[in-house]
XYZ file of C-alpha atoms in Angstrom:
159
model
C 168.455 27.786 -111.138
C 171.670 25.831 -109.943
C 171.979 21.843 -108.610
C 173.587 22.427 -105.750
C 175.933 19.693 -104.670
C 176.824 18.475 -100.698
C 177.748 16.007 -98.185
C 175.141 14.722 -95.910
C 174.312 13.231 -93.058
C 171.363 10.892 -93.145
C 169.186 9.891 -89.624
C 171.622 6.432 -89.410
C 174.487 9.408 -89.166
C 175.704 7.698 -93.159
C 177.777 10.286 -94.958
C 176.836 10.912 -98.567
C 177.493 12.839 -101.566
C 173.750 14.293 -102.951
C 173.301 16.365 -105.937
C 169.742 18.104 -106.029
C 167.561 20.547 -107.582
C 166.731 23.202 -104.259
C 163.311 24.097 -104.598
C 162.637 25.969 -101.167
C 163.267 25.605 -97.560
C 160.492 24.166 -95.177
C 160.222 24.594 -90.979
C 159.142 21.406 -89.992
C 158.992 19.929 -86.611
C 160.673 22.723 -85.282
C 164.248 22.475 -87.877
C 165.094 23.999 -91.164
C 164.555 21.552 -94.091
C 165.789 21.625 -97.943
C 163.145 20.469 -100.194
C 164.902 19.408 -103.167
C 164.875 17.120 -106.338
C 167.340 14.176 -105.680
C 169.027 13.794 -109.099
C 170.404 10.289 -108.628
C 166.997 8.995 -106.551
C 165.028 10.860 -109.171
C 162.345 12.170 -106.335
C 161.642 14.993 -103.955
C 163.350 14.827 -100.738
C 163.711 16.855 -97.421
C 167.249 17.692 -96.315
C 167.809 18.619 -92.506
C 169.280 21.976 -92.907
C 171.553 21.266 -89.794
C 172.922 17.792 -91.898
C 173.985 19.318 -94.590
C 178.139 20.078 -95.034
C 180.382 22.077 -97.883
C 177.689 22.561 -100.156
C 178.977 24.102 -103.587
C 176.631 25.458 -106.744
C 176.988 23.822 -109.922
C 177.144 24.797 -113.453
C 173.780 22.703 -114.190
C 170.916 24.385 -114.204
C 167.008 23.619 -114.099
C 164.257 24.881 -114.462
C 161.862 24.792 -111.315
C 158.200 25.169 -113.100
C 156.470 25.999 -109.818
C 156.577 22.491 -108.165
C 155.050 22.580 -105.024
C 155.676 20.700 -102.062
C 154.260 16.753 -101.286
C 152.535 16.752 -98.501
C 153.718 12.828 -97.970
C 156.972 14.172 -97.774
C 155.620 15.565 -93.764
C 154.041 12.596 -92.474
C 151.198 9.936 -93.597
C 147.800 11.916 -92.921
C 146.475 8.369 -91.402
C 149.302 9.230 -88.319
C 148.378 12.826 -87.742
C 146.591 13.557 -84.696
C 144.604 16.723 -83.794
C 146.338 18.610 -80.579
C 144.829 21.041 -78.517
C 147.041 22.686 -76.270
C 147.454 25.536 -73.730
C 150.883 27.475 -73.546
C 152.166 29.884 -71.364
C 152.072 33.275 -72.430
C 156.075 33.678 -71.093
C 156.254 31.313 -74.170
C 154.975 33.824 -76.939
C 157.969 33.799 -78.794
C 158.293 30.180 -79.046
C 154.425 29.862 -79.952
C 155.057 32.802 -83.196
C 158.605 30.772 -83.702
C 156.784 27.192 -84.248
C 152.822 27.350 -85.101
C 151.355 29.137 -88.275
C 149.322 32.264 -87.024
C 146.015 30.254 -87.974
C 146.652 27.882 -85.144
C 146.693 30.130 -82.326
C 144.250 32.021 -80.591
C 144.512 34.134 -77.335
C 142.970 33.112 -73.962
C 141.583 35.109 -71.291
C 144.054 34.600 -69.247
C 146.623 35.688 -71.647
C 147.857 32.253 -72.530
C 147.410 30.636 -75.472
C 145.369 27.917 -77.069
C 147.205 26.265 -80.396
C 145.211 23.561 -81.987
C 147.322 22.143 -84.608
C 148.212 18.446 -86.423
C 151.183 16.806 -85.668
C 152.220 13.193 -86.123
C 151.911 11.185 -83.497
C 155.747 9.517 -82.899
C 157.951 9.450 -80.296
C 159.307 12.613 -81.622
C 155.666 14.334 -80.957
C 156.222 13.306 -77.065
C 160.038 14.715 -76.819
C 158.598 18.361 -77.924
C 155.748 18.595 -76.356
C 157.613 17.926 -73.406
C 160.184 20.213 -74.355
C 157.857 23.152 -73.451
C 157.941 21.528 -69.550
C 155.456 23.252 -66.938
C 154.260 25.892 -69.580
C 152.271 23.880 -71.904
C 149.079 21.889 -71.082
C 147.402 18.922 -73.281
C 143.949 19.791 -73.242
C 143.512 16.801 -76.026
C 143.786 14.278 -77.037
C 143.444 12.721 -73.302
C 145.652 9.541 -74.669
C 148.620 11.636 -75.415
C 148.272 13.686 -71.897
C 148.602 10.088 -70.762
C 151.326 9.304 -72.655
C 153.557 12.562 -71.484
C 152.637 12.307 -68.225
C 153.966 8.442 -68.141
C 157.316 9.881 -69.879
C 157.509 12.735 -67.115
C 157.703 10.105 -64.228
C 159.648 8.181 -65.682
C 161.947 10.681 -66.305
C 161.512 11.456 -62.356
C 161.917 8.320 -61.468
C 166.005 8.900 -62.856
C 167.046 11.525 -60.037
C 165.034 9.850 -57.599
């Protein structure tokens, strides 16, 4: 296969020049990601899809030998919390969109249940509140605390 060659933009907003070895793309916390060899770093790296500008193919090639993906690269497994949570059924396609089919099971009331491992970060609070009135925290009871402290505080800005 190709290095691929491109100009991105890391989470300070820095603009570089990277040079990798594409080995697939990943969906992680709900955004396209490159997994890729860094040639210069000499390491595996994740790319935000959405960072990435004028990306051209080389003329060096290498050879990809099934690597398979770190899971360090996602998050340290000593941060990762078990969620359970109830979402609205008017939220199917988002549900199929984000959570692997093994996480998700249907309720009786046609909602659905995901239980699923996420770290737990500030971004963790900005998604699950990005689902609003149609999801519920059923656990872990500190994190329903946590939301529901972000949601009136939130309030408390148009108040």
């Amino acid at each position: 296969m190709n290095v691929i060659e491109f100009m991105y933009f890391n989470t300070s907003g820095t603009k570089g020049i990277k040079k990798v070895e594409p080995l697939k793309l990943c969906f992680k916390h709900n955004s396209w990601y490159l997994y890729a060899f860094d040639t210069n770093k000499k390491e595996d790296r994740l790319y935000k899809i959405m960072r990435i500008k004028n990306i051209k193919v080389t003329n060096e090639f290498f050879e990809n030998n099934n690597r398979t993906l770190k899971e360090t690269l996602y998050a340290d497994p000593k941060d990762m919390i078990n969620l359970e949570l109830e979402i609205d059924k008017s939220l199917t396609y988002r549900v199929y969109d984000e959570f692997d089919e093994s996480c998700i099971s249907i309720l009786p009331n046609g909602n659905y249940l995901v239980n699923i491992n996420l770290p737990e970060n500030e971004w963790l609070y900005g998604y699950l509140l990005s689902f609003g009135e149609k999801l519920r925290i059923i656990s872990p009871s500190h994190i329903k605390n946590i939301v529901v402290d972000k949601m009136k505080k939130s309030i408390e800005n148009y108040i």
